Amino acid sequence: MTITIQQITTANEADLRLPNEPFPIIGEFLVTRTDTGWSHQERLAAQVHEQTFPEENYQLSAIDAAGFALGAYAEGKCVGLATFEYQFNRFVYLADLKVTQTYRRSGVARALLDAAQPIAQAHGSQGLCTIAQGSNVIANRFYLAYGFQIGGLETFRYEFTRAKGETDIHYWLAY
């Protein structure tokens, strides 16, 4: 299987509509901070369930105004998408990363991040940052395995939503 990465342009703009697919919620990623830094542990669920994020309805003009997007392709079909936003602090924010179920755990997400780094560096970036929900253990594992470091924990964002109790874990990766 050969995966190619392409920047999203008007030629492949339709691939910004890659649908979100369910992902397993296998537990909770618990983050704490002490004087020595951040640490984490996992609390695995007795029962696994699935979650699907709402569709984003991306517009290329808005993506390009804020940063860039990359698509991952296998046999001419888009199987992964990553959107990035330039930040004031010389980091590029990974706003969205999704891979179709068929191609998960095959290196697509890693290839998208690898391809983003030279683009980000050409724009003066010093690294990448992103956020993962505490309930998305698999995403948190991926970011740590890729080399990101935990840099923050947000506990109040979902207070007045159906996701009350959810957390956001902030990740940073300096080049």
mmCIF file of C-alpha atoms in Angstrom:
data_model
loop_
_atom_site.group_PDB
_atom_site.id
_atom_site.type_symbol
_atom_site.label_atom_id
_atom_site.label_comp_id
_atom_site.label_asym_id
_atom_site.label_seq_id
_atom_site.Cartn_x
_atom_site.Cartn_y
_atom_site.Cartn_z
ATOM 1 C CA MET A 1 0.000 0.000 0.000
ATOM 2 C CA THR A 2 1.456 3.318 -1.089
ATOM 3 C CA ILE A 3 0.276 6.478 0.662
ATOM 4 C CA THR A 4 0.939 9.852 -0.927
ATOM 5 C CA ILE A 5 0.451 13.201 0.776
ATOM 6 C CA GLN A 6 -0.759 16.255 -1.138
ATOM 7 C CA GLN A 7 -1.543 19.770 -0.054
ATOM 8 C CA ILE A 8 -5.240 20.558 -0.479
ATOM 9 C CA THR A 9 -5.762 23.076 -3.297
ATOM 10 C CA THR A 10 -8.640 23.931 -5.603
ATOM 11 C CA ALA A 11 -7.767 20.779 -7.578
ATOM 12 C CA ASN A 12 -8.617 18.451 -4.668
ATOM 13 C CA GLU A 13 -10.762 20.782 -2.546
ATOM 14 C CA ALA A 14 -13.597 18.234 -2.421
ATOM 15 C CA ASP A 15 -11.397 16.087 -0.169
ATOM 16 C CA LEU A 16 -11.928 18.627 2.636
ATOM 17 C CA ARG A 17 -15.295 16.897 2.992
ATOM 18 C CA LEU A 18 -13.760 13.578 4.017
ATOM 19 C CA PRO A 19 -16.451 12.297 6.397
ATOM 20 C CA ASN A 20 -15.767 11.721 10.051
ATOM 21 C CA GLU A 21 -16.001 8.058 10.987
ATOM 22 C CA PRO A 22 -16.557 6.469 14.397
ATOM 23 C CA PHE A 23 -13.609 5.837 16.678
ATOM 24 C CA PRO A 24 -13.534 3.679 19.808
ATOM 25 C CA ILE A 25 -13.685 5.198 23.272
ATOM 26 C CA ILE A 26 -11.696 2.658 25.273
ATOM 27 C CA GLY A 27 -11.284 4.597 28.491
ATOM 28 C CA GLU A 28 -9.957 7.851 29.846
ATOM 29 C CA PHE A 29 -6.556 9.515 29.705
ATOM 30 C CA LEU A 30 -5.840 11.091 33.094
ATOM 31 C CA VAL A 31 -3.275 13.886 33.304
ATOM 32 C CA THR A 32 -1.670 15.409 36.384
ATOM 33 C CA ARG A 33 1.051 17.969 36.989
ATOM 34 C CA THR A 34 3.539 18.006 39.831
ATOM 35 C CA ASP A 35 6.712 19.962 40.499
ATOM 36 C CA THR A 36 8.556 17.523 38.227
ATOM 37 C CA GLY A 37 6.218 17.985 35.240
ATOM 38 C CA TRP A 38 3.283 16.326 33.549
ATOM 39 C CA SER A 39 2.365 12.682 33.937
ATOM 40 C CA HIS A 40 -0.511 10.554 32.773
ATOM 41 C CA GLN A 41 -2.230 7.272 33.329
ATOM 42 C CA GLU A 42 -5.035 5.447 31.581
ATOM 43 C CA ARG A 43 -8.254 4.187 33.065
ATOM 44 C CA LEU A 44 -9.647 1.641 30.628
ATOM 45 C CA ALA A 45 -13.402 1.266 30.306
ATOM 46 C CA ALA A 46 -15.218 -1.952 31.140
ATOM 47 C CA GLN A 47 -17.186 -1.476 27.918
ATOM 48 C CA VAL A 48 -15.940 0.147 24.732
ATOM 49 C CA HIS A 49 -18.264 2.463 22.824
ATOM 50 C CA GLU A 50 -17.867 4.604 19.729
ATOM 51 C CA GLN A 51 -17.930 8.325 19.098
ATOM 52 C CA THR A 52 -18.170 10.269 15.850
ATOM 53 C CA PHE A 53 -17.330 13.961 15.662
ATOM 54 C CA PRO A 54 -19.744 16.259 13.793
ATOM 55 C CA GLU A 55 -18.867 17.188 10.220
ATOM 56 C CA GLU A 56 -16.815 20.371 9.875
ATOM 57 C CA ASN A 57 -17.936 21.790 6.487
ATOM 58 C CA TYR A 58 -14.456 23.146 5.734
ATOM 59 C CA GLN A 59 -14.018 25.897 3.156
ATOM 60 C CA LEU A 60 -10.670 26.059 1.348
ATOM 61 C CA SER A 61 -10.560 29.854 1.481
ATOM 62 C CA ALA A 62 -10.853 29.795 5.289
ATOM 63 C CA ILE A 63 -8.301 26.979 5.608
ATOM 64 C CA ASP A 64 -5.809 28.842 3.404
ATOM 65 C CA ALA A 65 -6.371 32.121 5.257
ATOM 66 C CA ALA A 66 -5.487 30.453 8.572
ATOM 67 C CA GLY A 67 -2.924 27.859 7.453
ATOM 68 C CA PHE A 68 -3.070 24.806 5.193
ATOM 69 C CA ALA A 69 -4.529 21.327 4.804
ATOM 70 C CA LEU A 70 -3.016 18.043 3.680
ATOM 71 C CA GLY A 71 -4.719 14.978 2.266
ATOM 72 C CA ALA A 72 -3.444 11.399 2.354
ATOM 73 C CA TYR A 73 -4.200 9.307 -0.712
ATOM 74 C CA ALA A 74 -4.247 5.587 -1.419
ATOM 75 C CA GLU A 75 -5.104 4.343 -4.891
ATOM 76 C CA GLY A 76 -6.280 7.834 -5.846
ATOM 77 C CA LYS A 77 -8.745 8.093 -2.958
ATOM 78 C CA CYS A 78 -8.484 10.458 0.018
ATOM 79 C CA VAL A 79 -8.063 8.347 3.167
ATOM 80 C CA GLY A 80 -6.808 10.987 5.604
ATOM 81 C CA LEU A 81 -6.995 14.715 6.226
ATOM 82 C CA ALA A 82 -5.114 17.126 8.466
ATOM 83 C CA THR A 83 -5.792 20.841 8.858
ATOM 84 C CA PHE A 84 -3.280 23.267 10.325
ATOM 85 C CA GLU A 85 -3.453 26.858 11.573
ATOM 86 C CA TYR A 86 -0.529 29.233 11.997
ATOM 87 C CA GLN A 87 -0.280 30.598 15.552
ATOM 88 C CA PHE A 88 1.214 33.795 16.986
ATOM 89 C CA ASN A 89 3.715 31.793 19.057
ATOM 90 C CA ARG A 90 5.531 30.248 16.058
ATOM 91 C CA PHE A 91 3.789 26.929 16.534
ATOM 92 C CA VAL A 92 1.385 25.494 13.993
ATOM 93 C CA TYR A 93 -1.838 24.176 15.484
ATOM 94 C CA LEU A 94 -3.032 20.800 14.225
ATOM 95 C CA ALA A 95 -6.746 21.615 14.205
ATOM 96 C CA ASP A 96 -8.012 18.327 12.772
ATOM 97 C CA LEU A 97 -6.553 14.923 12.015
ATOM 98 C CA LYS A 98 -8.705 12.117 10.678
ATOM 99 C CA VAL A 99 -8.078 8.841 8.914
ATOM 100 C CA THR A 100 -10.711 6.527 7.462
ATOM 101 C CA GLN A 101 -11.280 3.378 9.500
ATOM 102 C CA THR A 102 -9.815 1.123 6.806
ATOM 103 C CA TYR A 103 -6.471 2.954 6.882
ATOM 104 C CA ARG A 104 -6.068 3.548 10.614
ATOM 105 C CA ARG A 105 -2.931 2.113 12.212
ATOM 106 C CA SER A 106 -1.175 2.023 8.830
ATOM 107 C CA GLY A 107 1.010 5.124 9.166
ATOM 108 C CA VAL A 108 -1.336 7.627 7.505
ATOM 109 C CA ALA A 109 -1.555 10.014 10.481
ATOM 110 C CA ARG A 110 2.217 9.912 10.941
ATOM 111 C CA ALA A 111 2.751 10.586 7.216
ATOM 112 C CA LEU A 112 0.436 13.614 7.377
ATOM 113 C CA LEU A 113 2.345 15.083 10.331
ATOM 114 C CA ASP A 114 5.703 14.309 8.721
ATOM 115 C CA ALA A 115 4.627 16.132 5.549
ATOM 116 C CA ALA A 116 3.350 19.128 7.514
ATOM 117 C CA GLN A 117 6.643 19.856 9.239
ATOM 118 C CA PRO A 118 8.569 21.223 6.217
ATOM 119 C CA ILE A 119 5.594 23.396 5.230
ATOM 120 C CA ALA A 120 5.316 24.723 8.775
ATOM 121 C CA GLN A 121 9.074 25.310 9.023
ATOM 122 C CA ALA A 122 9.071 27.226 5.729
ATOM 123 C CA HIS A 123 6.524 29.527 7.348
ATOM 124 C CA GLY A 124 8.850 30.092 10.339
ATOM 125 C CA SER A 125 7.253 27.580 12.668
ATOM 126 C CA GLN A 126 9.229 26.151 15.565
ATOM 127 C CA GLY A 127 6.876 23.227 16.182
ATOM 128 C CA LEU A 128 3.395 21.766 16.220
ATOM 129 C CA CYS A 129 0.703 21.881 18.876
ATOM 130 C CA THR A 130 -2.674 20.200 19.204
ATOM 131 C CA ILE A 131 -5.398 19.162 21.624
ATOM 132 C CA ALA A 132 -6.934 15.743 22.317
ATOM 133 C CA GLN A 133 -9.939 14.968 24.458
ATOM 134 C CA GLY A 134 -9.227 12.931 27.560
ATOM 135 C CA SER A 135 -11.771 10.332 26.444
ATOM 136 C CA ASN A 136 -9.843 9.704 23.210
ATOM 137 C CA VAL A 137 -7.149 7.438 24.644
ATOM 138 C CA ILE A 138 -6.048 6.252 21.214
ATOM 139 C CA ALA A 139 -5.367 9.822 19.996
ATOM 140 C CA ASN A 140 -3.464 10.628 23.190
ATOM 141 C CA ARG A 141 -1.328 7.519 22.753
ATOM 142 C CA PHE A 142 -0.618 8.507 19.145
ATOM 143 C CA TYR A 143 0.514 12.042 19.998
ATOM 144 C CA LEU A 144 2.865 10.820 22.721
ATOM 145 C CA ALA A 145 4.275 8.088 20.453
ATOM 146 C CA TYR A 146 4.840 10.673 17.712
ATOM 147 C CA GLY A 147 6.939 12.776 20.089
ATOM 148 C CA PHE A 148 4.525 15.408 21.396
ATOM 149 C CA GLN A 149 4.785 16.390 25.057
ATOM 150 C CA ILE A 150 1.870 17.147 27.325
ATOM 151 C CA GLY A 151 1.789 20.881 27.939
ATOM 152 C CA GLY A 152 -1.538 21.560 29.563
ATOM 153 C CA LEU A 153 -4.863 20.305 30.834
ATOM 154 C CA GLU A 154 -8.167 22.082 30.345
ATOM 155 C CA THR A 155 -11.040 20.932 32.537
ATOM 156 C CA PHE A 156 -13.822 23.513 32.121
ATOM 157 C CA ARG A 157 -14.409 23.809 28.337
ATOM 158 C CA TYR A 158 -17.318 21.346 28.297
ATOM 159 C CA GLU A 159 -18.905 22.396 31.618
ATOM 160 C CA PHE A 160 -22.186 23.563 30.093
ATOM 161 C CA THR A 161 -22.457 20.954 27.340
ATOM 162 C CA ARG A 162 -23.561 17.333 27.046
ATOM 163 C CA ALA A 163 -19.867 16.436 27.423
ATOM 164 C CA LYS A 164 -19.620 17.857 30.961
ATOM 165 C CA GLY A 165 -16.614 16.262 32.681
ATOM 166 C CA GLU A 166 -14.611 15.908 29.451
ATOM 167 C CA THR A 167 -11.078 17.291 29.423
ATOM 168 C CA ASP A 168 -8.771 18.656 26.745
ATOM 169 C CA ILE A 169 -5.100 17.722 26.855
ATOM 170 C CA HIS A 170 -2.746 20.167 25.160
ATOM 171 C CA TYR A 171 0.271 18.816 23.278
ATOM 172 C CA TRP A 172 3.433 20.518 22.013
ATOM 173 C CA LEU A 173 6.174 19.294 19.697
ATOM 174 C CA ALA A 174 9.187 21.555 19.158
ATOM 175 C CA TYR A 175 11.382 20.731 16.149
#
